[in-house]
C-alpha cells in the first residue's frame, strides 16, 4: 500500500497517525497502519482538542473531511457526547463516569488509583447527582462540559444544599464537589479553575456524647421479653415482627465488646486467642480495611473481662472455643447485613417500648463501652478500640504494649462500674 503523506504547507490540524506506533507524523515503515487525523483546537481552552480519525487515504479528500468536521464542531459549539481519543475535554456526563472509575479503583493509570470505601463512593456520587439536577434547570446537560459551570450555578447549588442539609452533611456535600473538580484539574489535567475552590462551610457544633445507664439497658432487655413485638409500619399498613431470639445476646455483645455492628455479627469462637493466662478477641479491623481497600494485618483487640467471659460461658464457650462458628446466631438463615439491620431497628423499637426518652440508638452501646474503658485505660484506650492500626507481628504474638493493655483491661474493665 502506498504511504500517505502531508505536503509541506498542509491544512492546519491535519496530521498523520500510526495506529501501531501510537504516534503522530511518524517516520516508521508501517504503511498499512497509517491514517489521517483531524486534531482541532477548542477555542477558549489552552490545550483541549477534538480528534477525529478520517476515512480518506489521499490528502485532498482528507482536507475536505477535516473542513466538514470543523464546520460540524462550530455549528455544535464544539460539543458532543463522545470522549475523543487522546482528549480529556469531557462532557460532564463523561467526566462523572471517569470519576466513578477513579473512585472504584478501576482507573487506567494504576499509580493514581484512589482507594475509598464503597459507601464513600456512593455518597460522593449522590452529591454530584444533586449538583447535576441544579445544572439541568438552566443548561443542556447532555452536552454541557465542566468548563461551562459558572459561579451562578455554584451559588444556586450552595443555597439549595445550605437550606436542605445539617452542617456536617452540608460540608461533606461541598467537599465532594470540590474533590470532583480537583480530580478533573489535577488528575485529568483539564484546563479549568475549580468553581468550588472557595465557599463558606457551615459551623458544626460539638454534639453531646450520650451513653446508656445500667437501668436503661436492663429496661430494654426486659422489654424484649414482655412487650408486644409487632410494629405497625407506615404506608400500606404493614405489620412487622421486631423480635429475634438473638437480640438480647446481640445487645450484650455490643455493650461488652465495644465492637462495630459488622464486627459483632461476624464474631467467631476461633477469634479468641490466648497468651499465657491472657485471653482476648482478635478481629480484623474492618473499618481500616474498607478505608484503604486492603485486607490483612489490621486488627483490634478486645480483652475478655469477667463480664464478657460470663456471657461467653452462657453461649457455650467451653464446648465451642476454637470452632469456626459464629458466636451470635450460629444457625443463621439471614445475611450479616440483614442481622445488622435487625439489631439496629429492634434496639430503637424496644428502647421506645421501655419508655426511654433519651436520644440513643444501638451505636451508643459502643460509646458506653468506650467511656467505661477510658476510665480504666486512659491514654491507652485507643489500643483496644481500634483508633490506631497496630500490626500482628506473628500468629499468636503481640506487641508487648498491646498485650499489657489487654491484661490491664481483663483485670479492671467493668461496664457500669
Short mmCIF file of C-alpha atoms in Angstrom, two decimals:
data_model
loop_
_atom_site.label_atom_id
_atom_site.label_comp_id
_atom_site.label_asym_id
_atom_site.label_seq_id
_atom_site.Cartn_x
_atom_site.Cartn_y
_atom_site.Cartn_z
CA UNK A 1 0.00 0.00 0.00
CA UNK A 2 1.27 3.48 -0.87
CA UNK A 3 2.34 5.53 2.16
CA UNK A 4 0.08 8.51 2.90
CA UNK A 5 1.84 11.90 3.09
CA UNK A 6 1.38 15.55 4.00
CA UNK A 7 2.66 18.41 1.85
CA UNK A 8 4.96 20.97 3.46
CA UNK A 9 2.18 23.56 3.51
CA UNK A 10 -0.73 21.43 4.72
CA UNK A 11 -4.06 22.27 6.32
CA UNK A 12 -3.67 23.26 9.97
CA UNK A 13 -4.90 20.47 12.27
CA UNK A 14 -4.48 17.68 9.72
CA UNK A 15 -1.97 15.06 10.85
CA UNK A 16 -0.80 11.54 10.02
CA UNK A 17 -1.16 8.99 12.81
CA UNK A 18 0.27 5.46 13.14
CA UNK A 19 -2.03 3.01 14.90
CA UNK A 20 0.89 0.70 15.62
CA UNK A 21 3.44 3.22 16.91
CA UNK A 22 0.69 5.34 18.53
CA UNK A 23 2.44 8.48 17.29
CA UNK A 24 1.68 11.47 15.09
CA UNK A 25 3.68 12.16 11.91
CA UNK A 26 5.88 9.09 12.44
CA UNK A 27 8.90 8.07 10.41
CA UNK A 28 8.07 4.37 10.63
CA UNK A 29 7.51 1.85 7.83
CA UNK A 30 4.02 0.76 8.96
CA UNK A 31 2.27 1.94 5.80
CA UNK A 32 -0.84 -0.19 6.44
CA UNK A 33 -1.29 1.34 9.91
CA UNK A 34 -1.14 4.99 8.88
CA UNK A 35 -4.21 7.24 8.67
CA UNK A 36 -5.17 10.90 8.56
CA UNK A 37 -6.48 12.55 11.70
CA UNK A 38 -8.11 15.92 12.27
CA UNK A 39 -6.84 17.46 15.52
CA UNK A 40 -8.84 20.62 16.16
CA UNK A 41 -8.10 23.06 18.99
CA UNK A 42 -11.14 24.06 21.06
CA UNK A 43 -11.45 27.87 21.30
CA UNK A 44 -11.34 29.24 24.87
CA UNK A 45 -9.11 26.45 26.19
CA UNK A 46 -5.36 26.15 26.50
CA UNK A 47 -4.65 22.67 25.16
CA UNK A 48 -8.01 20.92 24.72
CA UNK A 49 -8.68 19.38 21.32
CA UNK A 50 -11.29 17.40 19.42
CA UNK A 51 -9.90 14.49 17.41
CA UNK A 52 -11.37 12.51 14.55
CA UNK A 53 -9.83 9.64 12.61
CA UNK A 54 -10.53 10.18 8.91
CA UNK A 55 -11.64 7.68 6.28
CA UNK A 56 -9.81 9.27 3.35
CA UNK A 57 -6.46 7.87 2.24
CA UNK A 58 -5.44 10.75 -0.05
CA UNK A 59 -4.61 14.27 1.08
CA UNK A 60 -7.24 16.21 -0.92
CA UNK A 61 -10.12 14.09 0.39
CA UNK A 62 -8.71 14.29 3.93
CA UNK A 63 -8.72 18.09 3.65
CA UNK A 64 -12.40 18.05 2.68
CA UNK A 65 -13.23 15.72 5.60
CA UNK A 66 -11.36 17.96 8.01
CA UNK A 67 -13.11 21.11 6.82
CA UNK A 68 -16.51 19.40 7.13
CA UNK A 69 -15.58 18.24 10.67
CA UNK A 70 -14.59 21.79 11.68
CA UNK A 71 -17.92 23.10 10.36
CA UNK A 72 -19.76 20.42 12.32
CA UNK A 73 -17.91 21.30 15.52
CA UNK A 74 -18.55 25.02 15.12
CA UNK A 75 -22.24 24.50 14.46
CA UNK A 76 -22.48 22.49 17.68
CA UNK A 77 -20.27 24.87 19.69
CA UNK A 78 -17.60 22.13 19.87
CA UNK A 79 -19.93 19.90 21.92
CA UNK A 80 -20.72 16.23 21.65
CA UNK A 81 -21.30 13.25 23.87
CA UNK A 82 -18.17 11.40 22.82
CA UNK A 83 -14.86 11.50 24.67
CA UNK A 84 -12.39 11.64 21.77
CA UNK A 85 -9.15 9.69 21.52
CA UNK A 86 -6.29 11.50 23.31
CA UNK A 87 -8.72 14.20 24.52
CA UNK A 88 -9.78 14.93 28.09
CA UNK A 89 -12.30 17.61 27.16
CA UNK A 90 -15.20 15.56 28.51
CA UNK A 91 -18.83 16.41 28.79
CA UNK A 92 -19.96 16.45 32.42
CA UNK A 93 -21.54 13.05 31.86
CA UNK A 94 -18.23 11.66 30.65
CA UNK A 95 -16.34 13.34 33.49
CA UNK A 96 -18.63 11.79 36.11
CA UNK A 97 -18.21 8.33 34.56
CA UNK A 98 -14.43 8.84 34.65
CA UNK A 99 -14.55 9.94 38.29
CA UNK A 100 -16.65 6.91 39.20
CA UNK A 101 -13.96 4.67 37.69
CA UNK A 102 -11.34 6.57 39.66
CA UNK A 103 -13.20 6.14 42.97
CA UNK A 104 -13.91 2.47 42.19
CA UNK A 105 -10.20 1.70 41.83
CA UNK A 106 -10.55 1.00 38.09
CA UNK A 107 -8.57 4.00 36.87
CA UNK A 108 -6.41 3.47 33.78
CA UNK A 109 -3.27 4.80 35.48
CA UNK A 110 -2.62 2.46 38.40
CA UNK A 111 -0.32 4.80 40.31
CA UNK A 112 -3.15 7.34 40.50
CA UNK A 113 -5.90 5.00 41.69
CA UNK A 114 -8.00 6.24 44.58
CA UNK A 115 -8.92 3.76 47.31
CA UNK A 116 -12.14 4.66 49.11
CA UNK A 117 -14.93 2.65 50.69
CA UNK A 118 -17.98 1.72 48.64
CA UNK A 119 -20.14 3.83 50.98
CA UNK A 120 -17.95 6.87 50.38
CA UNK A 121 -18.07 6.37 46.61
CA UNK A 122 -21.87 6.12 46.58
CA UNK A 123 -22.28 9.16 48.84
CA UNK A 124 -19.92 11.24 46.69
CA UNK A 125 -21.80 10.36 43.50
CA UNK A 126 -25.10 11.14 45.22
CA UNK A 127 -23.89 14.69 45.98
CA UNK A 128 -22.62 15.11 42.41
CA UNK A 129 -26.01 13.96 41.10
CA UNK A 130 -27.72 16.66 43.20
CA UNK A 131 -25.47 19.25 41.57
CA UNK A 132 -26.38 17.86 38.14
CA UNK A 133 -30.07 18.31 38.97
CA UNK A 134 -29.39 22.01 39.58
CA UNK A 135 -27.46 22.34 36.31
CA UNK A 136 -30.27 20.72 34.32
CA UNK A 137 -32.55 23.61 35.22
CA UNK A 138 -30.60 26.10 33.08
CA UNK A 139 -28.33 24.06 30.80
CA UNK A 140 -28.43 21.39 28.14
CA UNK A 141 -26.87 18.87 30.49
CA UNK A 142 -26.27 16.20 27.85
CA UNK A 143 -23.73 18.39 26.06
CA UNK A 144 -22.52 20.54 28.97
CA UNK A 145 -18.83 20.49 29.86
CA UNK A 146 -17.06 21.11 33.19
CA UNK A 147 -15.60 24.42 31.91
CA UNK A 148 -19.16 25.75 31.45
CA UNK A 149 -20.04 25.54 35.16
CA UNK A 150 -20.46 29.12 36.32
CA UNK A 151 -20.30 30.85 39.68
CA UNK A 152 -24.08 31.31 39.43
CA UNK A 153 -24.54 27.53 39.15
CA UNK A 154 -22.41 27.01 42.24
CA UNK A 155 -24.27 29.73 44.13
CA UNK A 156 -27.65 28.19 43.31
CA UNK A 157 -26.47 24.75 44.40
CA UNK A 158 -24.87 26.16 47.56
CA UNK A 159 -28.11 27.85 48.59
CA UNK A 160 -30.22 24.73 47.91
CA UNK A 161 -27.92 22.45 49.90
CA UNK A 162 -27.47 25.01 52.69
CA UNK A 163 -31.22 25.06 53.28
CA UNK A 164 -31.56 21.29 52.93
CA UNK A 165 -28.72 19.76 54.95
CA UNK A 166 -27.50 19.93 58.53
CA UNK A 167 -23.95 21.34 58.96
CA UNK A 168 -21.96 18.09 58.82
CA UNK A 169 -23.74 16.74 55.73
CA UNK A 170 -23.66 20.13 54.02
CA UNK A 171 -19.91 20.38 54.49
CA UNK A 172 -19.42 16.83 53.19
CA UNK A 173 -21.51 17.71 50.14
CA UNK A 174 -19.41 20.74 49.27
CA UNK A 175 -16.17 18.83 49.85
CA UNK A 176 -17.40 16.11 47.48
CA UNK A 177 -17.96 18.61 44.66
CA UNK A 178 -14.64 20.31 45.30
CA UNK A 179 -12.94 16.91 45.14
CA UNK A 180 -14.67 16.07 41.85
CA UNK A 181 -13.38 19.21 40.15
CA UNK A 182 -9.93 18.75 41.72
CA UNK A 183 -9.85 15.33 40.06
CA UNK A 184 -10.61 16.87 36.68
CA UNK A 185 -7.95 19.55 37.14
CA UNK A 186 -5.13 17.66 38.87
CA UNK A 187 -5.59 14.09 37.61
CA UNK A 188 -7.29 14.54 34.22
CA UNK A 189 -5.43 17.80 33.52
CA UNK A 190 -8.48 19.68 32.27
CA UNK A 191 -7.61 23.36 31.89
CA UNK A 192 -10.25 24.94 34.15
CA UNK A 193 -10.47 26.60 37.55
CA UNK A 194 -12.22 24.81 40.39
CA UNK A 195 -15.63 26.52 40.82
CA UNK A 196 -15.85 25.06 44.35
CA UNK A 197 -12.41 26.22 45.49
CA UNK A 198 -13.82 28.96 47.75
CA UNK A 199 -17.00 28.78 49.83
CA UNK A 200 -18.18 29.21 53.42
CA UNK A 201 -18.61 25.99 55.41
CA UNK A 202 -21.34 25.60 57.98
CA UNK A 203 -20.28 25.80 61.60
CA UNK A 204 -20.56 22.39 63.32
CA UNK A 205 -21.40 22.38 67.00
CA UNK A 206 -19.87 19.72 69.21
CA UNK A 207 -22.58 17.15 69.87
CA UNK A 208 -23.30 15.76 73.31
CA UNK A 209 -21.95 12.24 73.80
CA UNK A 210 -24.79 10.13 75.17
CA UNK A 211 -24.18 6.86 77.00
CA UNK A 212 -26.56 4.25 78.40
CA UNK A 213 -27.04 3.55 82.09
CA UNK A 214 -27.38 0.09 83.59
CA UNK A 215 -31.02 0.81 84.47
CA UNK A 216 -31.80 1.84 80.86
CA UNK A 217 -30.07 -1.21 79.40
CA UNK A 218 -31.91 -3.57 81.77
CA UNK A 219 -35.24 -1.96 80.84
CA UNK A 220 -34.57 -2.65 77.16
CA UNK A 221 -33.79 -6.32 77.89
CA UNK A 222 -36.99 -6.63 79.93
CA UNK A 223 -39.00 -5.03 77.11
CA UNK A 224 -37.76 -7.73 74.71
CA UNK A 225 -39.35 -10.37 76.94
CA UNK A 226 -42.53 -8.56 77.92
CA UNK A 227 -43.59 -6.10 75.19
CA UNK A 228 -45.60 -6.78 72.04
CA UNK A 229 -43.01 -7.23 69.24
CA UNK A 230 -45.33 -6.21 66.42
CA UNK A 231 -44.55 -2.87 64.80
CA UNK A 232 -47.05 -1.04 62.60
CA UNK A 233 -45.17 0.34 59.59
CA UNK A 234 -46.25 3.36 57.61
CA UNK A 235 -47.58 3.32 54.07
CA UNK A 236 -49.73 0.28 53.36
CA UNK A 237 -50.23 -0.68 56.98
CA UNK A 238 -47.67 -3.50 57.02
CA UNK A 239 -47.02 -5.13 60.39
CA UNK A 240 -43.50 -6.34 61.18
CA UNK A 241 -42.31 -8.63 63.99
CA UNK A 242 -39.26 -6.96 65.59
CA UNK A 243 -38.40 -9.91 67.84
CA UNK A 244 -35.48 -12.28 67.24
CA UNK A 245 -34.19 -14.82 69.70
CA UNK A 246 -30.65 -13.41 69.36
CA UNK A 247 -31.48 -9.80 70.30
CA UNK A 248 -30.55 -9.91 73.99
CA UNK A 249 -27.27 -11.74 73.34
CA UNK A 250 -26.52 -9.36 70.49
CA UNK A 251 -27.09 -6.24 72.58
CA UNK A 252 -24.91 -7.66 75.36
CA UNK A 253 -22.10 -8.43 72.91
CA UNK A 254 -22.26 -4.85 71.64
CA UNK A 255 -22.07 -3.48 75.16
CA UNK A 256 -19.29 -5.79 76.41
CA UNK A 257 -17.03 -5.70 73.34
CA UNK A 258 -17.48 -2.14 72.08
CA UNK A 259 -17.22 -3.50 68.54
CA UNK A 260 -18.98 -2.15 65.47
CA UNK A 261 -22.08 -3.82 64.00
CA UNK A 262 -20.41 -5.97 61.36
CA UNK A 263 -17.67 -6.96 63.79
CA UNK A 264 -20.14 -8.15 66.41
CA UNK A 265 -22.33 -10.05 63.95
CA UNK A 266 -19.29 -11.79 62.41
CA UNK A 267 -17.58 -12.72 65.71
CA UNK A 268 -16.49 -16.37 65.79
CA UNK A 269 -15.24 -18.65 68.54
CA UNK A 270 -11.93 -19.04 66.71
CA UNK A 271 -11.38 -15.28 67.13
CA UNK A 272 -10.50 -15.95 70.78
CA UNK A 273 -6.72 -16.01 71.32
CA UNK A 274 -4.50 -16.81 74.29
CA UNK A 275 -1.13 -15.58 75.50
CA UNK A 276 -0.33 -17.37 78.75
CA UNK A 277 -3.23 -16.66 81.09
CA UNK A 278 -4.38 -13.72 78.95
CA UNK A 279 -7.37 -14.30 76.67
CA UNK A 280 -8.81 -11.87 74.21
CA UNK A 281 -10.73 -11.47 70.97
CA UNK A 282 -8.58 -10.55 67.99
CA UNK A 283 -10.62 -9.48 64.96
CA UNK A 284 -9.95 -7.78 61.64
CA UNK A 285 -10.33 -4.02 61.77
CA UNK A 286 -12.96 -3.83 59.03
CA UNK A 287 -13.19 -0.04 59.10
CA UNK A 288 -9.49 0.39 58.36
CA UNK A 289 -9.65 -2.29 55.65
CA UNK A 290 -12.59 -0.52 53.98
CA UNK A 291 -10.92 2.89 54.16
CA UNK A 292 -7.71 1.74 52.46
CA UNK A 293 -9.26 -1.09 50.44
CA UNK A 294 -6.66 -3.62 51.64
CA UNK A 295 -7.28 -6.75 53.70
CA UNK A 296 -4.97 -8.26 56.28
CA UNK A 297 -2.64 -7.18 59.13
CA UNK A 298 -5.06 -4.64 60.62
CA UNK A 299 -6.55 -5.90 63.87
CA UNK A 300 -8.31 -4.77 67.01
CA UNK A 301 -8.09 -6.45 70.40
CA UNK A 302 -10.89 -6.93 72.90
CA UNK A 303 -9.93 -8.09 76.40
CA UNK A 304 -12.20 -10.80 77.74
CA UNK A 305 -13.01 -9.39 81.16
CA UNK A 306 -15.26 -11.01 83.74
CA UNK A 307 -18.49 -9.59 82.28
CA UNK A 308 -17.70 -10.78 78.75
CA UNK A 309 -16.42 -14.17 79.93
CA UNK A 310 -19.67 -14.79 81.80
CA UNK A 311 -21.66 -14.03 78.65
CA UNK A 312 -19.43 -16.26 76.51
CA UNK A 313 -19.86 -19.08 79.04
CA UNK A 314 -23.65 -18.71 78.76
CA UNK A 315 -23.29 -19.05 74.99
CA UNK A 316 -21.24 -22.27 75.25
CA UNK A 317 -17.62 -21.11 75.46
CA UNK A 318 -16.17 -24.36 76.87
CA UNK A 319 -17.73 -26.54 74.17
CA UNK A 320 -17.31 -24.20 71.22
CA UNK A 321 -13.96 -22.46 71.71
CA UNK A 322 -11.73 -22.77 68.68
CA UNK A 323 -14.59 -23.51 66.29
CA UNK A 324 -15.05 -21.62 63.06
CA UNK A 325 -18.62 -20.85 64.11
CA UNK A 326 -20.45 -17.58 64.70
CA UNK A 327 -20.85 -16.66 68.37
CA UNK A 328 -24.12 -14.81 67.72
CA UNK A 329 -26.89 -16.71 65.96
CA UNK A 330 -24.74 -19.68 64.80
CA UNK A 331 -27.56 -21.38 62.87
CA UNK A 332 -28.39 -18.29 60.90
CA UNK A 333 -30.60 -18.09 57.85
CA UNK A 334 -30.11 -14.33 57.41
CA UNK A 335 -27.12 -12.49 55.96
CA UNK A 336 -24.74 -10.39 58.03
CA UNK A 337 -26.27 -7.23 56.55
CA UNK A 338 -29.82 -8.34 57.45
CA UNK A 339 -28.86 -9.20 61.03
CA UNK A 340 -27.10 -5.86 61.40
CA UNK A 341 -30.24 -4.06 60.26
CA UNK A 342 -32.48 -6.11 62.56
CA UNK A 343 -30.29 -5.35 65.59
CA UNK A 344 -30.31 -1.61 64.87
CA UNK A 345 -34.03 -1.31 64.23
CA UNK A 346 -35.02 -3.63 67.07
CA UNK A 347 -32.89 -1.72 69.57
CA UNK A 348 -34.66 1.53 68.69
CA UNK A 349 -38.04 -0.24 68.76
CA UNK A 350 -37.54 -1.75 72.22
CA UNK A 351 -35.98 1.43 73.56
CA UNK A 352 -39.31 3.15 72.85
CA UNK A 353 -41.22 0.23 74.36
CA UNK A 354 -39.10 0.66 77.51
CA UNK A 355 -40.28 4.31 77.67
CA UNK A 356 -36.73 5.66 77.39
CA UNK A 357 -36.91 9.21 76.01
CA UNK A 358 -33.15 9.74 75.72
CA UNK A 359 -31.97 10.02 72.10
CA UNK A 360 -29.95 6.80 71.93
CA UNK A 361 -29.53 4.02 69.37
CA UNK A 362 -27.52 0.82 69.01
CA UNK A 363 -24.27 2.74 68.38
CA UNK A 364 -24.49 4.19 71.89
CA UNK A 365 -23.65 0.77 73.33
CA UNK A 366 -20.19 1.17 71.75
CA UNK A 367 -19.95 4.71 73.12
CA UNK A 368 -20.88 3.42 76.57
CA UNK A 369 -18.19 0.72 76.37
CA UNK A 370 -15.50 3.20 75.29
CA UNK A 371 -16.50 5.63 78.07
CA UNK A 372 -16.09 2.96 80.75
CA UNK A 373 -12.87 1.64 79.20
CA UNK A 374 -11.46 5.15 79.17
CA UNK A 375 -11.98 5.43 82.92
CA UNK A 376 -9.64 2.46 83.38
CA UNK A 377 -7.25 2.73 80.42
CA UNK A 378 -6.91 6.48 79.99
CA UNK A 379 -4.47 7.22 77.14
CA UNK A 380 -4.22 3.51 76.32
CA UNK A 381 -7.90 3.33 75.31
CA UNK A 382 -7.03 3.63 71.62
CA UNK A 383 -5.07 0.38 71.74
CA UNK A 384 -8.29 -1.50 72.49
CA UNK A 385 -10.79 0.47 70.42
CA UNK A 386 -9.02 0.35 67.04
CA UNK A 387 -8.31 4.06 66.85
CA UNK A 388 -4.79 3.07 65.85
CA UNK A 389 -3.69 0.37 63.40
CA UNK A 390 -1.35 -1.95 65.30
CA UNK A 391 0.07 -4.95 63.38
CA UNK A 392 0.32 -8.55 64.49
CA UNK A 393 3.98 -9.47 64.13
CA UNK A 394 3.42 -13.22 64.05
CA UNK A 395 0.50 -15.52 64.73
CA UNK A 396 -0.29 -15.51 68.48
CA UNK A 397 2.38 -12.85 69.13
CA UNK A 398 1.54 -9.26 70.04
CA UNK A 399 3.40 -6.04 70.60
CA UNK A 400 4.10 -6.10 74.40
CA UNK A 401 2.48 -2.69 74.84
CA UNK A 402 -0.76 -4.03 73.36
CA UNK A 403 -0.55 -7.20 75.44
CA UNK A 404 -0.09 -5.16 78.62
CA UNK A 405 -3.15 -3.10 77.72
CA UNK A 406 -5.21 -6.28 77.17
CA UNK A 407 -4.11 -7.71 80.54
CA UNK A 408 -4.98 -4.46 82.29
CA UNK A 409 -8.37 -4.43 80.56
CA UNK A 410 -9.11 -8.02 81.54
CA UNK A 411 -8.50 -7.29 85.18
CA UNK A 412 -10.00 -3.84 85.57
CA UNK A 413 -12.65 -3.06 82.94
CA UNK A 414 -16.19 -3.49 84.17
CA UNK A 415 -19.08 -1.95 82.26
CA UNK A 416 -21.37 0.13 84.50
CA UNK A 417 -18.65 0.05 87.19
#
